[in-house]
Short mmCIF file of C-alpha atoms and ligand atoms in Angstrom, two decimals:
data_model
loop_
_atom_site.label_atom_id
_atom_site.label_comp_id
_atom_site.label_asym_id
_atom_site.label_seq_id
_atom_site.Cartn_x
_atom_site.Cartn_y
_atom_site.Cartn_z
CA UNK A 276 97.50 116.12 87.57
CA UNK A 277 101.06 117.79 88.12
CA UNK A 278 104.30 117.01 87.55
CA UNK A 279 105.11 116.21 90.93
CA UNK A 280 101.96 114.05 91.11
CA UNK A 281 102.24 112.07 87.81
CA UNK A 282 106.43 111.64 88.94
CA UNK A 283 105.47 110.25 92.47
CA UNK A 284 103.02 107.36 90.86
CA UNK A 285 105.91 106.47 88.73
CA UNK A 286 108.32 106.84 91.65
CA UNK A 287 105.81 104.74 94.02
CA UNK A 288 106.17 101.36 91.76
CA UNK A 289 109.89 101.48 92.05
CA UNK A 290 111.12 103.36 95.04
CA UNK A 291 109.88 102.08 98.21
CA UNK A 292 107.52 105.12 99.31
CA UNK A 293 108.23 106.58 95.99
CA UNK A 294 111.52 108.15 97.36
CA UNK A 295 115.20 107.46 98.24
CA UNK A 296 114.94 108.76 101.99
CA UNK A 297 111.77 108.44 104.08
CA UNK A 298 111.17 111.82 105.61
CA UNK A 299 110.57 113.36 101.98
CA UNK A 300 107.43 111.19 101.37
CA UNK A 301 105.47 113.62 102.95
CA UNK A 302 103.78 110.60 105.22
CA UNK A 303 103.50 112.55 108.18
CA UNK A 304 101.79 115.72 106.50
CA UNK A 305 100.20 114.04 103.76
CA UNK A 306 100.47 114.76 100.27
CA UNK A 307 102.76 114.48 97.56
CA UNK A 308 106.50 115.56 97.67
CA UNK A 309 107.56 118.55 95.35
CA UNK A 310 109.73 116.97 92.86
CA UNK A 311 112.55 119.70 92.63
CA UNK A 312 114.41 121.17 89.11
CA UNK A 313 116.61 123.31 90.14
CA UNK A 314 117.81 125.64 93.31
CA UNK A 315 119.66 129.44 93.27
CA UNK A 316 120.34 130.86 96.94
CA UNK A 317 117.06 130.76 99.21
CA UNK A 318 114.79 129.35 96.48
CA UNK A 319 114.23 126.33 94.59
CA UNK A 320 111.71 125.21 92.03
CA UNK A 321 109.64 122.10 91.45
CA UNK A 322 108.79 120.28 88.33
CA UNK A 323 105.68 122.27 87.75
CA UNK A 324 107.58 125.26 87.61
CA UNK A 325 106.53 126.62 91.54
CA UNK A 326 109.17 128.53 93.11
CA UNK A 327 109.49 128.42 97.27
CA UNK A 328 111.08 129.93 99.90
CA UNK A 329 113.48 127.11 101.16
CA UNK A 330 114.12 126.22 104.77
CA UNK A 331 115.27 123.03 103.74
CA UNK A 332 118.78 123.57 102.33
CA UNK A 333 119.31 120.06 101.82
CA UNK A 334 118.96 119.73 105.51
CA UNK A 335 121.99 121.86 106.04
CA UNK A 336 124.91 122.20 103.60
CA UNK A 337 123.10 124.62 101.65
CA UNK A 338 124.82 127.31 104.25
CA UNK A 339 125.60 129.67 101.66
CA UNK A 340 122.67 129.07 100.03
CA UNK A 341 121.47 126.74 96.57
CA UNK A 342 124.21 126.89 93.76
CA UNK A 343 126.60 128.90 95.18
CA UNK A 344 128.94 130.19 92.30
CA UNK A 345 132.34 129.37 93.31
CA UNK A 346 131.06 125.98 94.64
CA UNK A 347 129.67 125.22 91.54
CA UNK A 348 132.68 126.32 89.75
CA UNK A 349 135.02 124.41 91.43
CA UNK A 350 132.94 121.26 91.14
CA UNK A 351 133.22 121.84 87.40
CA UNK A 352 136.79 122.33 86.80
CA UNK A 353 137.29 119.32 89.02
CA UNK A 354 134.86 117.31 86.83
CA UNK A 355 137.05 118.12 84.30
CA UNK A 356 140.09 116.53 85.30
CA UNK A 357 138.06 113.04 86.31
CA UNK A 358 135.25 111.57 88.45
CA UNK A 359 137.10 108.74 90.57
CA UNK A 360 140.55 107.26 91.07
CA UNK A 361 140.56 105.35 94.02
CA UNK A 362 143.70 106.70 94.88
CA UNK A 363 144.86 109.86 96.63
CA UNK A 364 144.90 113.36 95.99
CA UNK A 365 146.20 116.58 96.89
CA UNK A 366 142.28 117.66 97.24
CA UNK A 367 141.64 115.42 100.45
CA UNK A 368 145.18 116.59 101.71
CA UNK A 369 143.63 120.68 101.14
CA UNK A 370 140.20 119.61 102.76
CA UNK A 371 141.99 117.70 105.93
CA UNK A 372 144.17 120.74 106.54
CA UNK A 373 140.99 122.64 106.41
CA UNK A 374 139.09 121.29 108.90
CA UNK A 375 141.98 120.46 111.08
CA UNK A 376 142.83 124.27 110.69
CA UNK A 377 139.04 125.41 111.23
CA UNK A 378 137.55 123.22 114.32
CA UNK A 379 138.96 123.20 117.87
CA UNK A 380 140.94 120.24 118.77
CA UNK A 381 141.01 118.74 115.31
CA UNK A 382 144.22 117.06 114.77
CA UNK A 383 143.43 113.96 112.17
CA UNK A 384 140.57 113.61 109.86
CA UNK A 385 139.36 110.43 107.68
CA UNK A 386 136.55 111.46 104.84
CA UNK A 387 133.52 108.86 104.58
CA UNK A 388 130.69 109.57 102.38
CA UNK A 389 127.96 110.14 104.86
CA UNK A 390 126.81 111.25 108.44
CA UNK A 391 125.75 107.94 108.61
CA UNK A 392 129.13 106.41 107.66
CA UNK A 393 130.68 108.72 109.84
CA UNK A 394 129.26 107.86 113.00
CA UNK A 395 129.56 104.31 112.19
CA UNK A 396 132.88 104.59 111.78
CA UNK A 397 133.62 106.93 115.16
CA UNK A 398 131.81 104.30 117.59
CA UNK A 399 133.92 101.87 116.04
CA UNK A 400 137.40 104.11 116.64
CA UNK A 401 135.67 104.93 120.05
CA UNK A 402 135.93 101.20 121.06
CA UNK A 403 139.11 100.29 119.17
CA UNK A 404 140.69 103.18 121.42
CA UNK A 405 139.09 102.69 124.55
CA UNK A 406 138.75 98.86 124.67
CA UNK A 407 134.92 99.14 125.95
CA UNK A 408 132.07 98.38 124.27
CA UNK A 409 128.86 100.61 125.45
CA UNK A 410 128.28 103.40 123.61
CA UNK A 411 125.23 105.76 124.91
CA UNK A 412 123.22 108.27 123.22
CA UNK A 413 120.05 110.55 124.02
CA UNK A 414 116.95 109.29 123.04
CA UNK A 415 115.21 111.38 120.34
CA UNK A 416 119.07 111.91 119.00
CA UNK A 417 119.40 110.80 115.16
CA UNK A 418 122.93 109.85 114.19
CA UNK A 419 122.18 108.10 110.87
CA UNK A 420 121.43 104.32 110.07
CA UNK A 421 123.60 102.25 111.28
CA UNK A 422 122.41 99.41 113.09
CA UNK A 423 123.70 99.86 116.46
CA UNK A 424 122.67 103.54 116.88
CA UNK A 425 118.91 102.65 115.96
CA UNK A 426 117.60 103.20 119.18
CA UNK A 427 115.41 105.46 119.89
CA UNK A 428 116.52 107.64 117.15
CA UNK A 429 114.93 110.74 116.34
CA UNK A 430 114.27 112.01 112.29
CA UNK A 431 111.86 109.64 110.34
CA UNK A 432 112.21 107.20 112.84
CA UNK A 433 110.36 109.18 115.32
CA UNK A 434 107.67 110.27 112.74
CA UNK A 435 105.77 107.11 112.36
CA UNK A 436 106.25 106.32 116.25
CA UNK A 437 108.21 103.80 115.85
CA UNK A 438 111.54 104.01 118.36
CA UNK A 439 113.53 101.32 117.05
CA UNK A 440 113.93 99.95 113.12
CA UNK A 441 113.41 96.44 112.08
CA UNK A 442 115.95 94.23 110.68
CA UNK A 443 118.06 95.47 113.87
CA UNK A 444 119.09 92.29 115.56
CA UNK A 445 119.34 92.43 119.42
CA UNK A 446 123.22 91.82 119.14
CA UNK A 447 123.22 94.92 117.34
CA UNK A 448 122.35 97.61 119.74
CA UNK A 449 122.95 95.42 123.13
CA UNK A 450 125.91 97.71 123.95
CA UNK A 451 123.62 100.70 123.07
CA UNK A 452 122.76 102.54 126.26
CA UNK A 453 119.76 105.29 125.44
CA UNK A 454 119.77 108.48 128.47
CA UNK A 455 117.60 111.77 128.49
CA UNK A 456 118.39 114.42 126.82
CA UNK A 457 118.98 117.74 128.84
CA UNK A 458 118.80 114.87 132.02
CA UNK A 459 122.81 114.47 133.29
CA UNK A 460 120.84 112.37 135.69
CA UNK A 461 120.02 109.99 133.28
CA UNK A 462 123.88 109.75 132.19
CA UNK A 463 125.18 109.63 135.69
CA UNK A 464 122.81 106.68 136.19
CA UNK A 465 124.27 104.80 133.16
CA UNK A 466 127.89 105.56 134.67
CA UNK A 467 127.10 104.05 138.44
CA UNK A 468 125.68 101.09 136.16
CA UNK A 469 128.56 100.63 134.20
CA UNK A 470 131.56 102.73 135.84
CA UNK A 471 134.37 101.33 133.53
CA UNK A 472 132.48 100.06 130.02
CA UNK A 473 131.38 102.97 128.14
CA UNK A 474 133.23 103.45 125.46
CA UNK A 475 131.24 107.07 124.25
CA UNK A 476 128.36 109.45 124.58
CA UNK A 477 127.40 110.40 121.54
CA UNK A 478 125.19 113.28 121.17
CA UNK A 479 123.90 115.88 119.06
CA UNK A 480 125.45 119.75 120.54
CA UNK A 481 122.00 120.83 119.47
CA UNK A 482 119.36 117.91 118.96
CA UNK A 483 117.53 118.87 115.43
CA UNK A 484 116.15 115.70 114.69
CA UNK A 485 113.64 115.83 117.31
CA UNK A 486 112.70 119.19 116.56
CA UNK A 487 115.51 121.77 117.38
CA UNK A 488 116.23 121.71 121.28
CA UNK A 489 119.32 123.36 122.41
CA UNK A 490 121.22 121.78 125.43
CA UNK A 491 120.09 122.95 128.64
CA UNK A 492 122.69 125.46 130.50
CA UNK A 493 125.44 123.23 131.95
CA UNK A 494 124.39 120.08 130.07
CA UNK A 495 127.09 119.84 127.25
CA UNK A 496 129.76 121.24 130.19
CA UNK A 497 128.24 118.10 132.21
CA UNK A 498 128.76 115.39 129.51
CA UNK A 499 132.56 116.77 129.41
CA UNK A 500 133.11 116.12 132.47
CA UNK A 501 131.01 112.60 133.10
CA UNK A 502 133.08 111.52 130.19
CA UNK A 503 136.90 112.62 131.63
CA UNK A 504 135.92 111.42 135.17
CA UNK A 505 134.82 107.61 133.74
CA UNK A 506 137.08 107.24 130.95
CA UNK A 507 134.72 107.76 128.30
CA UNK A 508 134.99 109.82 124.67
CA UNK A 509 132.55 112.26 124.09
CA UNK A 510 131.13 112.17 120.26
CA UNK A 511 129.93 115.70 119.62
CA UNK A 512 127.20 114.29 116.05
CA UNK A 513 127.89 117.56 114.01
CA UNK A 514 126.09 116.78 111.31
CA UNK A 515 123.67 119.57 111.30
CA UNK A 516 125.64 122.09 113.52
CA UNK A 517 129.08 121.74 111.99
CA UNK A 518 130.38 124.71 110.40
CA UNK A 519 126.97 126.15 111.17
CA UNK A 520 127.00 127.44 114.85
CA UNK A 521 130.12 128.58 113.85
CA UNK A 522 133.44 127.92 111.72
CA UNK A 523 134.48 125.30 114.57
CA UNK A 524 131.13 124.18 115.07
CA UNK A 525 129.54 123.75 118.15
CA UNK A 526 132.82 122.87 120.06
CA UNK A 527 133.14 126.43 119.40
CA UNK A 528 129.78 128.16 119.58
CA UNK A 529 129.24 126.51 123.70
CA UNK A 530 133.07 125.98 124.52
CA UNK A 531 133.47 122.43 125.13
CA UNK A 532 136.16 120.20 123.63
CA UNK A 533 134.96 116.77 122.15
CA UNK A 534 136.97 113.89 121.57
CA UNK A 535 135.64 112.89 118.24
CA UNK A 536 133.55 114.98 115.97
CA UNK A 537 131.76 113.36 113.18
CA UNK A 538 130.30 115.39 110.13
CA UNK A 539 127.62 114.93 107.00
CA UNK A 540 126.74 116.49 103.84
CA UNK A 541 127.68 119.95 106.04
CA UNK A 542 131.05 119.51 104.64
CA UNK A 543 130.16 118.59 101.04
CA UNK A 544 128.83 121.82 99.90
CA UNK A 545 125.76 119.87 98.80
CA UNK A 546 127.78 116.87 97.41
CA UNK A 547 127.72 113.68 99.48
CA UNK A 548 130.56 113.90 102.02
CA UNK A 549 131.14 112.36 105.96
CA UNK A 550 134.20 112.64 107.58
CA UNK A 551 134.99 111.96 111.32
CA UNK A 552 137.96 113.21 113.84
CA UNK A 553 139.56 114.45 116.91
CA UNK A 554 142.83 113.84 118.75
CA UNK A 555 145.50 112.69 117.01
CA UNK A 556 146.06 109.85 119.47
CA UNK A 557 142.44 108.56 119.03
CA UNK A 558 142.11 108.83 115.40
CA UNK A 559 146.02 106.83 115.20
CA UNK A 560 143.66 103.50 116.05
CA UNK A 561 142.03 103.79 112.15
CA UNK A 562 143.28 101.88 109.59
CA UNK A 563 146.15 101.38 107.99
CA UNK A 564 147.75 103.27 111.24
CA UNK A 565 146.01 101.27 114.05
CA UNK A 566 143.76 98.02 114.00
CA UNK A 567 140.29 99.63 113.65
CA UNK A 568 139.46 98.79 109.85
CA UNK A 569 137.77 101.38 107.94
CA UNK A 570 137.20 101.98 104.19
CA UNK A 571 135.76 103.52 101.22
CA UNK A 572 136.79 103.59 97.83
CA UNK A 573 134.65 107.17 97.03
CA UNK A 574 135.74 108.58 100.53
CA UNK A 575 137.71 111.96 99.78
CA UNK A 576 135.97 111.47 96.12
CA UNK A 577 137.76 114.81 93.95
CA UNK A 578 134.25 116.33 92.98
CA UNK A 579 132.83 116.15 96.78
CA UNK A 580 136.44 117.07 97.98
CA UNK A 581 136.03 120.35 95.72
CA UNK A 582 132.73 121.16 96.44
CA UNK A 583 133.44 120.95 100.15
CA UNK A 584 136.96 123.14 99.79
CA UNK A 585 135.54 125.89 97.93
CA UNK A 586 132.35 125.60 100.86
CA UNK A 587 134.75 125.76 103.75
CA UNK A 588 136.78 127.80 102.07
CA UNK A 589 134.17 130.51 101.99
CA UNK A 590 133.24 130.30 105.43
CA UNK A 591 137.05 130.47 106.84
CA UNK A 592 137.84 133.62 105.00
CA UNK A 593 134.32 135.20 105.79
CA UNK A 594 133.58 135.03 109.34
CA UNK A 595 130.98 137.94 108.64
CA UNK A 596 128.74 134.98 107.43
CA UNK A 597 128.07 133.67 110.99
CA UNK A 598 126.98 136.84 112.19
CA UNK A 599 124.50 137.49 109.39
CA UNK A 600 123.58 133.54 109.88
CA UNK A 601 122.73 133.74 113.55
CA UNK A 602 121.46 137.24 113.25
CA UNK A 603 118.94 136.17 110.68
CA UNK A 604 118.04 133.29 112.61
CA UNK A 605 117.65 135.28 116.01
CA UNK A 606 115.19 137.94 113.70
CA UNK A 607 113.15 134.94 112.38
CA UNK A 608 113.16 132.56 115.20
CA UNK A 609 112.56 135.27 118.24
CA UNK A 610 110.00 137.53 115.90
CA UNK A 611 108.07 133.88 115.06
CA UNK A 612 108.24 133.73 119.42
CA UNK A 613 106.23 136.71 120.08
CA UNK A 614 103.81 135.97 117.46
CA UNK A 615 103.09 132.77 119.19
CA UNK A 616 102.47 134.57 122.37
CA UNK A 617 100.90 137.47 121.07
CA UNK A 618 98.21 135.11 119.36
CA UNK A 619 97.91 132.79 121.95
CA UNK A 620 98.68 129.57 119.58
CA UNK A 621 99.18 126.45 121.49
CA UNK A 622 102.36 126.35 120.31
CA UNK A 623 106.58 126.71 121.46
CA UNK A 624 108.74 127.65 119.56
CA UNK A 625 113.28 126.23 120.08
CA UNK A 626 116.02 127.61 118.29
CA UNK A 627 119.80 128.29 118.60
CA UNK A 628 121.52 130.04 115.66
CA UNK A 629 120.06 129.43 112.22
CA UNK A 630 118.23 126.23 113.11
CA UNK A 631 114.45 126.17 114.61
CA UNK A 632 111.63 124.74 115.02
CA UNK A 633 107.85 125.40 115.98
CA UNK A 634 106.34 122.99 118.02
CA UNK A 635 102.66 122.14 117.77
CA UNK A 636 102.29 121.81 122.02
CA UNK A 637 102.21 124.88 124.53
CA UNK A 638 104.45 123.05 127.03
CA UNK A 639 108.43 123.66 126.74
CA UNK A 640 110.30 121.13 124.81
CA UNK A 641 113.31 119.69 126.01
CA UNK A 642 114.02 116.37 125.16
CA UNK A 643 112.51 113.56 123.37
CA UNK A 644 109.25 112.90 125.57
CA UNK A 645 108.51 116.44 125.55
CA UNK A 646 109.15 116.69 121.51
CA UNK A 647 106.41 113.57 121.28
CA UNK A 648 103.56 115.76 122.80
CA UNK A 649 103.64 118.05 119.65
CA UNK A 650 100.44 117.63 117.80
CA UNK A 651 101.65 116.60 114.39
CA UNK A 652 98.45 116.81 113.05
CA UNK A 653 98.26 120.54 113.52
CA UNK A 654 101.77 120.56 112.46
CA UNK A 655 100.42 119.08 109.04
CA UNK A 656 97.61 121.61 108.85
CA UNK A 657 100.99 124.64 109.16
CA UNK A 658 103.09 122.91 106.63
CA UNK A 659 100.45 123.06 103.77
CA UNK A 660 99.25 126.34 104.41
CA UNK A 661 102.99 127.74 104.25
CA UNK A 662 103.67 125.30 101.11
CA UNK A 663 100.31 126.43 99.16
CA UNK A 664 102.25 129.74 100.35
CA UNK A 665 105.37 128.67 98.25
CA UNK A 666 107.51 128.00 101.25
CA UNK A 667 109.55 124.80 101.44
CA UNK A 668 109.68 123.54 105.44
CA UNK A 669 111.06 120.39 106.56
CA UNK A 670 107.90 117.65 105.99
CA UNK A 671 107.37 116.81 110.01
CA UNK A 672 107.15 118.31 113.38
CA UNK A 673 110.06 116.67 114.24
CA UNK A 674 112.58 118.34 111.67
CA UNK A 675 114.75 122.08 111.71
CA UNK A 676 113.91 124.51 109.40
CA UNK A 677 117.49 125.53 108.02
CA UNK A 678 118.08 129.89 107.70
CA UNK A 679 121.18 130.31 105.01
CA UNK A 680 123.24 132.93 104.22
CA UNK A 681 121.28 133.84 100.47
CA UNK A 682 117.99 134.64 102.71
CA UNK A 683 117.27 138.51 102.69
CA UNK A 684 115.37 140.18 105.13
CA UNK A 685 112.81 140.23 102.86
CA UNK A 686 112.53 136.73 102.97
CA UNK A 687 112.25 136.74 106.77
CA UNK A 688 109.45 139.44 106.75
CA UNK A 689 107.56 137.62 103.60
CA UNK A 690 107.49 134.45 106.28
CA UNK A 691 106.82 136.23 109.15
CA UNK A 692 103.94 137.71 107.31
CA UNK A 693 102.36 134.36 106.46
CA UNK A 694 102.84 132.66 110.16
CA UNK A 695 101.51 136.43 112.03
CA UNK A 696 98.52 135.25 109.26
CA UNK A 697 97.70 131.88 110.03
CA UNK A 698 98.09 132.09 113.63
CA UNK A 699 95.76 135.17 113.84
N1 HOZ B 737 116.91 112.42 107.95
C1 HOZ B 737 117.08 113.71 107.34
C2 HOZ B 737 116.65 114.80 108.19
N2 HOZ B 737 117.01 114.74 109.53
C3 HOZ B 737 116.34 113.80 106.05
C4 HOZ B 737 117.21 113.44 104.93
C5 HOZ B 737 116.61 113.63 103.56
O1 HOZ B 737 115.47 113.33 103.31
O2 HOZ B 737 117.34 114.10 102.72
#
């Protein structure tokens, strides 16, 4: 038995599913997880000493790839001074101004400590501000935990087929309206039904937690303006394409202004970080300015606030990253594409930058219904043959693989290699 078997029985009896968040329990590809040592750029190594290929990057922040130097530097001078003060410092003041200064429309920033947090924390602003209650996201959309956003979420929720989560009480997600994605249909609908109570549409720029599937031409421009015509905010959830896409995110990368953005672990440089913004008028409703209460005593924590400076940092002064980024992705992503055709696979393939995925159905995916006709089976069957291959994919059909700045070309052909293989 290895390692990472022997450390999953132990973790089993203690963990529920043996781990700390479900998609990594490898339910819906069987197996056992790789229990990880260590990471350095594209690569990282497991317990029995394996080294992969990662397209993981700790499902994002890992943008300029595992251990970056300066990152890691930075986190350990900061270490030095202290972990925790529960009071302010001039680090959060340096990471506000950074954001503000890097994403369109950005005029006041709070930190949280999660994407989860984060959205949690916009809906509420998004009320507080508007004085409505309905919020309304895109089924097959995953914008964390939270109770009220449970609905029909995408990620782990969608794996074991199960739309909503237990231990969500109706009152909870009454005011949570689900639409189609891609569909402005579906949102128009929810407007004529309720002209003057939505509060928000949240959505994700770029759904990854269904699979990758870019907005449809005119969709995002669509939600803009549904949203100024009723009175609503739109939420642009950039937890997975903040400071990816581009420096200002998606908002940047398609055009369209948000009112609120909310952000994950993207802006932690691998540490746990949230934050959520916009205009300064909306964001003056949050506590102790306006009557929306929000807190945290780790939000704007000094280690995650230097990990995430020295990150962002990075990316502002090197806007040569982006091109390689998308570049790399287009190589990967459109070369995978005409292996899929060439072969005749049964298979699609969605990406938009450095995030894609493969899709185990021959019929185009472009929301959540579509997404569910992927044969996850077959997906299963792909992820262990590319694991025994010693590379590291997301555990289920329905998650992004993740191209970073530290993978070569190399590492694209090596990959390419294996899929042209297996699909032959
Ligand atoms: N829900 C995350 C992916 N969309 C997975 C988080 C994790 O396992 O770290």
């Amino acid at each position: 038995m290895g390692r990472s078997e022997e450390l999953f029985e132990r973790a089993v009896k203690v963990i529920p599913g043996g781990v700390n968040s479900p998609v990594r329990a490898f339910r819906s590809v069987g197996g056992t997880p790789r229990f990880i040592t260590s990471a350095q750029g594209a690569y990282i190594t497991d317990e029995d000493g394996n080294t992969y290929l990662d397209y993981i990057g700790s499902w994002g922040p890992m943008i300029l790839g595992h251990n970056q130097k300066e990152v890691r530097e930075k986190v350990a001078e900061a270490c030095m001074d202290g972990l925790s003060f529960g009071a302010p410092t001039e680090r959060e003041v340096i990471m506000a101004e950074l954001i503000c200064g890097m994403v369109p429309g950005m005029e006041m920033v709070r930190m949280v400590n999660s994407g989860t947090e984060a959205v949690m924390s916009a809906l509420r602003a998004a009320r507080g501000y508007t004085g409505r209650n309905k919020i309304v996201k895109f089924a097959g959309c995953y914008h964390g935990h939270s109770d009220s956003i449970l609905i029909k979420a995408g990620s782990g929720v969608m794996e074991g087929g199960v739309p909503d989560s237990s231990g969500v009480t109706r009152g909870c997600t009454e005011d949570t309206l689900s639409a189609v994605y891609n569909d402005l249909t579906s949102v128009q609908a929810v407007f004529d039904q309720y002209p003057d109570q939505v509060a928000a549409v949240i959505v994700e720029p770029v759904a990854a937690n269904m699979g990758v599937v870019p907005p449809a031409k005119g969709f995002l421009e669509g939600l803009r303006k549904l949203c100024t015509k009723y009175g609503a905010l739109l939420i642009f959830d950039e937890v997975i394409t903040g400071f990816r896409l581009a420096a200002g995110g998606a908002q940047e990368y398609f055009g369209i202004q948000a009112d609120l953005v909310t952000y994950g672990k993207i802006i932690g440089g691998g540490m746990p970080v949230g934050a959520y913004g916009g205009r300064r008028e909306i964001m003056s409703v949050v506590s102790p300015l306006g009557p929306v209460y929000q807190a945290g005593t780790l939000s704007g924590n000094p280690i995650a606030m230097a990990a995430g400076i020295a990150q962002l940092q990075i990316l502002k002064e090197n806007p040569d990253i982006y091109r390689k980024l998308n570049e790399m992705g287009t190589c990967l992503f459109s070369s995978i594409d005409r292996i899929l055709k060439e072969s005749g696979a049964s298979c699609t393939i969605n990406y938009e930058g450095s995030l894609g995925s493969i899709f185990f159905t021959p019929d185009p995916v472009v929301n959540y219904e579509t997404a569910q006709k992927a044969d996850t089976a077959q997906f299963g069957r792909y992820f262990h043959y590319m694991l025994d291959n010693h590379v590291h994919l997301g555990p289920s059909q329905f998650e992004a693989m993740f191209v970073s700045a530290a993978h070569t070309k190399e590492d694209i052909e090596r990959t390419l290699e294996l899929i042209r293989t297996y699909f032959r």
